[in-house]
Amino acid sequence: TAASTTAARTTAARTTATDGRVGGSLRAPAAARVVSGQEPYTLDVAVPGLLHLAVLRSPHAHARVLSLDDTAARALPGVHAVLSHADSPTTLYSTARHESRLDDPDDSLVFDSVLRHRGQRVAAVVADSVAIAEHACRLLDVEYELLPAVFDPAEALRPGAPLVHGEKDATISRLADPSRNLVAELHGEYGDVTAALAAAHTVVTGTWQTQRVAHTQLETHATIGWLEDERLVLRTSSQVPFLVQKEISRIFDLDLDAVRVFTARVGGGFGGKQEILTEDVVTLAVLKTGRPVQYEFTRTDELAASPARHPMRVGVTLGATGDGRLTALKIDVLSDTGSYGNHAPGVMFHGTSESMALYNVPNKRVDAQAVYTNNPPSGAFRGYGLGQVIYGVECALDELAAELGLNPFDIRRINSVRPGDPLVVTREEGDDIGFASYGLDQCLDLAQAALARGNGVAAPAGASWRVGEGMASSMIATTPPRGHFSQATITLDQGGRYLVRVGTAEFGNGTTTVHTQIAATVLNTSPDRIEILQSDTDAAGYDTGAFGSAGVVVAGKAVHGAAIELAGLLRERAARLIDRSAEDFVLEADGLRAGAVFVPLADLAGPDGVTGTGREDGARRSLAFNVHAFRVAVNTATGEVRMLQSIQTADAGFVMNPEQCRGQIEGGVAQAIGSALYEELILDGAGTVETRVLRNYHVPQLADLPVTEVYFADTADDLGPYGAKSMSESPYNPVAPALANAVRNAIGIRAYELPMSRDRLWRLVTVPSAVSPRASGPKGSVSSAP
């Protein structure tokens, strides 16, 4: 049908040109359709002859499939195919997607005879309905050989531990050491940390534990595939359609131009859709049956078997002078990547990067390891590792401030990196990243002033309530390293309208709105004249994908370049028509004017239209900063935390759309509060996820959240379009440590484990030495030199 082959197109609602320019709060073009249920998502389409796919998932954390009898399943009326490892391509790949596929280890197959976590797919059935397919899955008779399993990353590193991918070739799969369950590691030092700690006036050390967190995007993973003109077509819910196209063609040995991948509107992602989780098995089913096939994750699939945020153990040691100047910073990170290594190296390296580089310390050391276990896999998640490591570093810094009697804002002013300072992790960073603007000092001032004003709600009455304040800082690079590419075109058609083609996906991140504003500003027109066509490998220019906060600073720059080129071409055409200089013409909403002479846009398009092209490679990266502050009340009798005041200050550069950017920040804060207080995918110690439905996985609702005051630093970035910076991932990162620091300030006891649930805080207050039954009980200590 026509609907099934149409990529996402968006046109802005009618508005004035002034409202639609950058710097104005243009409303999202699709907002009315989204809230009224009229916006089509991945599965909102009727494809003739559609079959449905269901998956049989492993009941064991580590097992080998010895035999699979599908006789009864195939005999069930309505069953068209049963797929297993016998049908799977033998090409290894990673479900993670990056511009360079070498960033992630090749350790996955569509179906594998060795199952490495509970919930891994064993086989799939393709049938006339989901009910028939699920029934047939229950008829599959599988014989398993149980294999030893390991669930703790520290135990997985010990000699003699069960090996998760021990048979893999380290070079072919790009693994640090599969014989030790080691996916990736980083060990490096800048200066002499041991000597600096020995000479320090005060040393603070502690170990913080973060938990497994689900993305809980509204739309689960889903793909529909079919054959059209001897080509494979995938309509999928993905942040990275062009990268999916490349990897699917590689896995199934198809020509790149024989595969089309596109998205309708994507119903959320948060990094979870920077993966291939449904597209591969749908492709296999389509190629085997020759029929259209649909596969949709259930919410239980999302919670129990999909990649989640990496749980990390983060050890931090700080050394300082008596006046608070840091002399040493050391971190030790152990990351549980679960049964597959998708995103493990990148999350580990990124998590230990800007969290360390934020502070100007002469002696630094990083020891980090990403480790296989037989837990469900971890993956990309908002912040990409920074949320976990920043939590440890910022909490440790507050402990140091308390020990030295310093204000938490002041200790960060003393030690934060500034323009002219080297950016150091374990070595000085290259010239691809730097300060294209700097707003951290403003962020600190704005947050401190807002906290001092005391907005928010009053503390509850009662002797059991304790009030405290806390804050934290964060820094993030505005694009991923090693390139993030985007090509955009803008075409003026015969009707005098503009069609913007750009490959990045819209999944609630607001790129459609900002790209419309960029085009409207350069072309001096109104947003209702602009249509956006996105995320279609056939119809839009190449784009690495909607991840790494690249929607404005990479794809937006490509749109900006396309608009500038088109504006120049239109001036040249008008000049040839009227015999005037191109520089004389000024673009207006519906034409070009040179003095009293006016040329309508429709007169310039010609039969083929006029097209401008823009490209951006993301080779140079800037830095963005965020500061969060809380005032909280903690009930020592129940462990309840009430957030009385929430403040975030953001160094966003030029704010392209203030209300939308404010919404991004508020959303990031809400998601981070969930990670800090409520959300946890609980495992039973044997690899089974126990939180399998939303009724026992607490995503914060409106009643759980405070009103967050948002303030913007006054900066303009030299690299971003119009001076804008990335602001989609960064608001998440400082929230958990700010909240933990406020709780610490209120009750006088440090919580070292997330989430800070009521039961954990109650135990801390009631029995300060109590250990969580689901953790090894990390503790911190402070020592001062004599």
GROMACS .gro file of N, CA and C in nm, residues 479-596:
model
  354
  479THR      N    1   2.946   1.584   1.999
  479THR     CA    2   2.923   1.476   1.902
  479THR      C    3   3.015   1.359   1.936
  480PRO      N    4   2.985   1.238   1.887
  480PRO     CA    5   3.075   1.125   1.911
  480PRO      C    6   3.208   1.144   1.840
  481PRO      N    7   3.312   1.076   1.886
  481PRO     CA    8   3.442   1.085   1.819
  481PRO      C    9   3.443   1.007   1.687
  482ARG      N   10   3.545   1.029   1.609
  482ARG     CA   11   3.572   0.956   1.485
  482ARG      C   12   3.463   0.975   1.379
  483GLY      N   13   3.396   1.090   1.381
  483GLY     CA   14   3.307   1.124   1.271
  483GLY      C   15   3.165   1.080   1.289
  484HIS      N   16   3.075   1.170   1.249
  484HIS     CA   17   2.931   1.143   1.249
  484HIS      C   18   2.879   1.222   1.130
  485PHE      N   19   2.833   1.154   1.028
  485PHE     CA   20   2.813   1.217   0.898
  485PHE      C   21   2.666   1.241   0.867
  486SER      N   22   2.641   1.350   0.794
  486SER     CA   23   2.505   1.379   0.751
  486SER      C   24   2.508   1.457   0.622
  487GLN      N   25   2.419   1.420   0.531
  487GLN     CA   26   2.400   1.495   0.406
  487GLN      C   27   2.252   1.530   0.395
  488ALA      N   28   2.225   1.656   0.366
  488ALA     CA   29   2.087   1.702   0.352
  488ALA      C   30   2.072   1.776   0.220
  489THR      N   31   1.951   1.770   0.165
  489THR     CA   32   1.918   1.849   0.047
  489THR      C   33   1.789   1.926   0.074
  490ILE      N   34   1.777   2.042   0.011
  490ILE     CA   35   1.653   2.118   0.014
  490ILE      C   36   1.619   2.154  -0.130
  491THR      N   37   1.497   2.120  -0.169
  491THR     CA   38   1.452   2.142  -0.307
  491THR      C   39   1.334   2.238  -0.308
  492LEU      N   40   1.343   2.341  -0.391
  492LEU     CA   41   1.228   2.428  -0.419
  492LEU      C   42   1.149   2.363  -0.532
  493ASP      N   43   1.019   2.334  -0.508
  493ASP     CA   44   0.939   2.270  -0.612
  493ASP      C   45   0.859   2.374  -0.691
  494GLN      N   46   0.785   2.327  -0.789
  494GLN     CA   47   0.713   2.418  -0.879
  494GLN      C   48   0.602   2.495  -0.808
  495GLY      N   49   0.558   2.443  -0.694
  495GLY     CA   50   0.453   2.512  -0.620
  495GLY      C   51   0.506   2.617  -0.523
  496GLY      N   52   0.638   2.636  -0.525
  496GLY     CA   53   0.696   2.736  -0.436
  496GLY      C   54   0.714   2.688  -0.294
  497ARG      N   55   0.722   2.557  -0.276
  497ARG     CA   56   0.742   2.499  -0.143
  497ARG      C   57   0.879   2.433  -0.138
  498TYR      N   58   0.928   2.413  -0.016
  498TYR     CA   59   1.060   2.356   0.004
  498TYR      C   60   1.048   2.216   0.064
  499LEU      N   61   1.121   2.121   0.008
  499LEU     CA   62   1.128   1.985   0.060
  499LEU      C   63   1.268   1.961   0.115
  500VAL      N   64   1.278   1.941   0.245
  500VAL     CA   65   1.405   1.911   0.310
  500VAL      C   66   1.416   1.759   0.324
  501ARG      N   67   1.523   1.703   0.271
  501ARG     CA   68   1.549   1.560   0.284
  501ARG      C   69   1.673   1.543   0.372
  502VAL      N   70   1.654   1.477   0.487
  502VAL     CA   71   1.764   1.458   0.581
  502VAL      C   72   1.746   1.321   0.645
  503GLY      N   73   1.856   1.248   0.662
  503GLY     CA   74   1.846   1.107   0.698
  503GLY      C   75   1.822   1.078   0.845
  504THR      N   76   1.841   1.176   0.934
  504THR     CA   77   1.826   1.148   1.076
  504THR      C   78   1.681   1.121   1.112
  505ALA      N   79   1.660   1.040   1.215
  505ALA     CA   80   1.524   0.998   1.253
  505ALA      C   81   1.467   1.090   1.359
  506GLU      N   82   1.337   1.110   1.353
  506GLU     CA   83   1.263   1.183   1.457
  506GLU      C   84   1.201   1.082   1.552
  507PHE      N   85   1.242   1.089   1.681
  507PHE     CA   86   1.183   0.997   1.779
  507PHE      C   87   1.149   1.070   1.908
  508GLY      N   88   1.104   1.195   1.891
  508GLY     CA   89   1.073   1.277   2.007
  508GLY      C   90   1.187   1.367   2.045
  509ASN      N   91   1.296   1.363   1.969
  509ASN     CA   92   1.413   1.446   1.999
  509ASN      C   93   1.401   1.588   1.943
  510GLY      N   94   1.299   1.614   1.861
  510GLY     CA   95   1.273   1.750   1.816
  510GLY      C   96   1.351   1.796   1.695
  511THR      N   97   1.422   1.706   1.628
  511THR     CA   98   1.502   1.750   1.514
  511THR      C   99   1.415   1.802   1.400
  512THR      N  100   1.296   1.745   1.381
  512THR     CA  101   1.207   1.793   1.276
  512THR      C  102   1.178   1.942   1.294
  513THR      N  103   1.151   1.981   1.418
  513THR     CA  104   1.118   2.120   1.447
  513THR      C  105   1.237   2.211   1.420
  514VAL      N  106   1.353   2.175   1.473
  514VAL     CA  107   1.469   2.261   1.459
  514VAL      C  108   1.517   2.267   1.314
  515HIS      N  109   1.512   2.156   1.242
  515HIS     CA  110   1.551   2.160   1.101
  515HIS      C  111   1.457   2.250   1.022
  516THR      N  112   1.330   2.246   1.055
  516THR     CA  113   1.235   2.338   0.991
  516THR      C  114   1.273   2.482   1.020
  517GLN      N  115   1.307   2.513   1.144
  517GLN     CA  116   1.344   2.649   1.181
  517GLN      C  117   1.471   2.694   1.110
  518ILE      N  118   1.568   2.604   1.099
  518ILE     CA  119   1.693   2.641   1.031
  518ILE      C  120   1.665   2.676   0.885
  519ALA      N  121   1.589   2.591   0.817
  519ALA     CA  122   1.558   2.617   0.677
  519ALA      C  123   1.478   2.745   0.662
  520ALA      N  124   1.378   2.766   0.749
  520ALA     CA  125   1.295   2.885   0.740
  520ALA      C  126   1.377   3.011   0.763
  521THR      N  127   1.475   3.005   0.851
  521THR     CA  128   1.557   3.123   0.881
  521THR      C  129   1.647   3.159   0.763
  522VAL      N  130   1.717   3.060   0.710
  522VAL     CA  131   1.808   3.089   0.598
  522VAL      C  132   1.730   3.132   0.475
  523LEU      N  133   1.618   3.068   0.447
  523LEU     CA  134   1.541   3.096   0.326
  523LEU      C  135   1.438   3.208   0.347
  524ASN      N  136   1.436   3.263   0.468
  524ASN     CA  137   1.350   3.378   0.500
  524ASN      C  138   1.204   3.351   0.463
  525THR      N  139   1.157   3.235   0.501
  525THR     CA  140   1.021   3.196   0.468
  525THR      C  141   0.948   3.149   0.593
  526SER      N  142   0.825   3.109   0.577
  526SER     CA  143   0.747   3.061   0.691
  526SER      C  144   0.755   2.909   0.700
  527PRO      N  145   0.748   2.854   0.821
  527PRO     CA  146   0.763   2.709   0.837
  527PRO      C  147   0.659   2.626   0.762
  528ASP      N  148   0.540   2.681   0.739
  528ASP     CA  149   0.439   2.601   0.670
  528ASP      C  150   0.472   2.578   0.524
  529ARG      N  151   0.574   2.647   0.470
  529ARG     CA  152   0.619   2.621   0.333
  529ARG      C  153   0.725   2.511   0.327
  530ILE      N  154   0.759   2.457   0.442
  530ILE     CA  155   0.870   2.360   0.448
  530ILE      C  156   0.817   2.223   0.488
  531GLU      N  157   0.856   2.123   0.413
  531GLU     CA  158   0.822   1.984   0.443
  531GLU      C  159   0.951   1.909   0.468
  532ILE      N  160   0.949   1.822   0.570
  532ILE     CA  161   1.068   1.744   0.606
  532ILE      C  162   1.044   1.598   0.571
  533LEU      N  163   1.135   1.537   0.496
  533LEU     CA  164   1.135   1.394   0.469
  533LEU      C  165   1.260   1.336   0.534
  534GLN      N  166   1.242   1.241   0.625
  534GLN     CA  167   1.353   1.192   0.707
  534GLN      C  168   1.371   1.041   0.696
  535SER      N  169   1.488   0.998   0.735
  535SER     CA  170   1.521   0.859   0.770
  535SER      C  171   1.469   0.756   0.671
  536ASP      N  172   1.512   0.769   0.548
  536ASP     CA  173   1.476   0.674   0.442
  536ASP      C  174   1.599   0.657   0.354
  537THR      N  175   1.652   0.536   0.347
  537THR     CA  176   1.776   0.515   0.272
  537THR      C  177   1.758   0.534   0.122
  538ASP      N  178   1.633   0.532   0.075
  538ASP     CA  179   1.606   0.559  -0.066
  538ASP      C  180   1.585   0.707  -0.095
  539ALA      N  181   1.525   0.778  -0.002
  539ALA     CA  182   1.471   0.911  -0.032
  539ALA      C  183   1.542   1.026   0.036
  540ALA      N  184   1.632   0.999   0.130
  540ALA     CA  185   1.701   1.106   0.202
  540ALA      C  186   1.851   1.085   0.192
  541GLY      N  187   1.926   1.192   0.219
  541GLY     CA  188   2.071   1.181   0.219
  541GLY      C  189   2.121   1.098   0.335
  542TYR      N  190   2.242   1.047   0.321
  542TYR     CA  191   2.300   0.959   0.422
  542TYR      C  192   2.313   1.032   0.555
  543ASP      N  193   2.283   0.962   0.663
  543ASP     CA  194   2.302   1.014   0.798
  543ASP      C  195   2.344   0.899   0.888
  544THR      N  196   2.450   0.921   0.968
  544THR     CA  197   2.497   0.817   1.058
  544THR      C  198   2.387   0.771   1.153
  545GLY      N  199   2.308   0.864   1.205
  545GLY     CA  200   2.198   0.823   1.290
  545GLY      C  201   2.167   0.922   1.398
  546ALA      N  202   2.050   0.903   1.459
  546ALA     CA  203   2.002   0.991   1.566
  546ALA      C  204   2.052   0.940   1.699
  547PHE      N  205   2.180   0.960   1.725
  547PHE     CA  206   2.239   0.925   1.854
  547PHE      C  207   2.358   1.016   1.876
  548GLY      N  208   2.412   1.013   1.998
  548GLY     CA  209   2.526   1.098   2.027
  548GLY      C  210   2.494   1.246   2.024
  549SER      N  211   2.368   1.282   2.043
  549SER     CA  212   2.325   1.423   2.049
  549SER      C  213   2.363   1.499   1.923
  550ALA      N  214   2.350   1.431   1.806
  550ALA     CA  215   2.400   1.488   1.681
  550ALA      C  216   2.292   1.552   1.594
  551GLY      N  217   2.167   1.555   1.640
  551GLY     CA  218   2.058   1.600   1.556
  551GLY      C  219   2.068   1.743   1.511
  552VAL      N  220   2.121   1.832   1.596
  552VAL     CA  221   2.135   1.974   1.561
  552VAL      C  222   2.276   2.003   1.511
  553VAL      N  223   2.377   1.959   1.587
  553VAL     CA  224   2.514   2.002   1.556
  553VAL      C  225   2.574   1.929   1.437
  554VAL      N  226   2.515   1.818   1.393
  554VAL     CA  227   2.562   1.751   1.271
  554VAL      C  228   2.455   1.760   1.162
  555ALA      N  229   2.341   1.693   1.182
  555ALA     CA  230   2.236   1.697   1.080
  555ALA      C  231   2.185   1.840   1.061
  556GLY      N  232   2.173   1.915   1.169
  556GLY     CA  233   2.128   2.054   1.158
  556GLY      C  234   2.225   2.139   1.077
  557LYS      N  235   2.354   2.114   1.094
  557LYS     CA  236   2.452   2.189   1.013
  557LYS      C  237   2.443   2.151   0.866
  558ALA      N  238   2.412   2.024   0.838
  558ALA     CA  239   2.393   1.983   0.699
  558ALA      C  240   2.273   2.054   0.638
  559VAL      N  241   2.163   2.063   0.713
  559VAL     CA  242   2.045   2.135   0.666
  559VAL      C  243   2.079   2.282   0.644
  560HIS      N  244   2.153   2.340   0.735
  560HIS     CA  245   2.194   2.480   0.723
  560HIS      C  246   2.276   2.501   0.597
  561GLY      N  247   2.370   2.410   0.570
  561GLY     CA  248   2.451   2.421   0.449
  561GLY      C  249   2.369   2.408   0.323
  562ALA      N  250   2.271   2.316   0.325
  562ALA     CA  251   2.184   2.299   0.208
  562ALA      C  252   2.102   2.424   0.183
  563ALA      N  253   2.052   2.485   0.290
  563ALA     CA  254   1.972   2.607   0.275
  563ALA      C  255   2.054   2.722   0.220
  564ILE      N  256   2.176   2.736   0.267
  564ILE     CA  257   2.263   2.843   0.218
  564ILE      C  258   2.292   2.824   0.069
  565GLU      N  259   2.323   2.699   0.030
  565GLU     CA  260   2.350   2.674  -0.112
  565GLU      C  261   2.226   2.701  -0.197
  566LEU      N  262   2.110   2.658  -0.149
  566LEU     CA  263   1.987   2.682  -0.226
  566LEU      C  264   1.958   2.831  -0.237
  567ALA      N  265   1.976   2.904  -0.130
  567ALA     CA  266   1.952   3.049  -0.135
  567ALA      C  267   2.040   3.114  -0.241
  568GLY      N  268   2.166   3.071  -0.250
  568GLY     CA  269   2.255   3.125  -0.352
  568GLY      C  270   2.211   3.090  -0.493
  569LEU      N  271   2.166   2.966  -0.512
  569LEU     CA  272   2.118   2.925  -0.644
  569LEU      C  273   1.994   3.004  -0.685
  570LEU      N  274   1.905   3.030  -0.591
  570LEU     CA  275   1.784   3.107  -0.623
  570LEU      C  276   1.819   3.251  -0.660
  571ARG      N  277   1.912   3.309  -0.589
  571ARG     CA  278   1.955   3.445  -0.625
  571ARG      C  279   2.015   3.447  -0.766
  572GLU      N  280   2.093   3.346  -0.798
  572GLU     CA  281   2.153   3.340  -0.932
  572GLU      C  282   2.047   3.326  -1.040
  573ARG      N  283   1.946   3.243  -1.016
  573ARG     CA  284   1.839   3.227  -1.115
  573ARG      C  285   1.759   3.355  -1.132
  574ALA      N  286   1.729   3.420  -1.019
  574ALA     CA  287   1.655   3.545  -1.027
  574ALA      C  288   1.735   3.651  -1.102
  575ALA      N  289   1.865   3.652  -1.079
  575ALA     CA  290   1.949   3.750  -1.146
  575ALA      C  291   1.951   3.728  -1.297
  576ARG      N  292   1.950   3.601  -1.340
  576ARG     CA  293   1.949   3.573  -1.483
  576ARG      C  294   1.816   3.613  -1.546
  577LEU      N  295   1.707   3.600  -1.472
  577LEU     CA  296   1.575   3.637  -1.525
  577LEU      C  297   1.560   3.787  -1.542
  578ILE      N  298   1.614   3.863  -1.450
  578ILE     CA  299   1.588   4.008  -1.444
  578ILE      C  300   1.708   4.089  -1.490
  579ASP      N  301   1.820   4.022  -1.511
  579ASP     CA  302   1.944   4.091  -1.549
  579ASP      C  303   1.987   4.187  -1.439
  580ARG      N  304   1.993   4.136  -1.319
  580ARG     CA  305   2.044   4.212  -1.204
  580ARG      C  306   2.152   4.128  -1.137
  581SER      N  307   2.227   4.189  -1.050
  581SER     CA  308   2.328   4.116  -0.974
  581SER      C  309   2.260   4.026  -0.871
  582ALA      N  310   2.315   3.905  -0.854
  582ALA     CA  311   2.257   3.812  -0.757
  582ALA      C  312   2.257   3.871  -0.617
  583GLU      N  313   2.357   3.950  -0.586
  583GLU     CA  314   2.367   4.009  -0.452
  583GLU      C  315   2.256   4.110  -0.425
  584ASP      N  316   2.188   4.155  -0.530
  584ASP     CA  317   2.081   4.254  -0.511
  584ASP      C  318   1.955   4.190  -0.453
  585PHE      N  319   1.942   4.060  -0.466
  585PHE     CA  320   1.816   3.995  -0.431
  585PHE      C  321   1.813   3.951  -0.285
  586VAL      N  322   1.697   3.974  -0.225
  586VAL     CA  323   1.671   3.932  -0.088
  586VAL      C  324   1.556   3.831  -0.090
  587LEU      N  325   1.574   3.719  -0.021
  587LEU     CA  326   1.467   3.619  -0.015
  587LEU      C  327   1.354   3.668   0.074
  588GLU      N  328   1.233   3.647   0.027
  588GLU     CA  329   1.114   3.670   0.107
  588GLU      C  330   1.033   3.542   0.115
  589ALA      N  331   0.923   3.545   0.186
  589ALA     CA  332   0.848   3.422   0.213
  589ALA      C  333   0.806   3.350   0.087
  590ASP      N  334   0.768   3.423  -0.017
  590ASP     CA  335   0.718   3.359  -0.139
  590ASP      C  336   0.789   3.405  -0.265
  591GLY      N  337   0.908   3.462  -0.251
  591GLY     CA  338   0.981   3.506  -0.369
  591GLY      C  339   1.110   3.577  -0.333
  592LEU      N  340   1.170   3.641  -0.435
  592LEU     CA  341   1.292   3.719  -0.416
  592LEU      C  342   1.266   3.861  -0.463
  593ARG      N  343   1.324   3.957  -0.392
  593ARG     CA  344   1.303   4.097  -0.425
  593ARG      C  345   1.436   4.169  -0.440
  594ALA      N  346   1.442   4.253  -0.546
  594ALA     CA  347   1.555   4.343  -0.564
  594ALA      C  348   1.497   4.481  -0.589
  595GLY      N  349   1.491   4.562  -0.485
  595GLY     CA  350   1.426   4.692  -0.499
  595GLY      C  351   1.278   4.674  -0.526
  596ALA      N  352   1.231   4.733  -0.636
  596ALA     CA  353   1.089   4.723  -0.672
  596ALA      C  354   1.057   4.597  -0.750
   0.00000   0.00000   0.00000
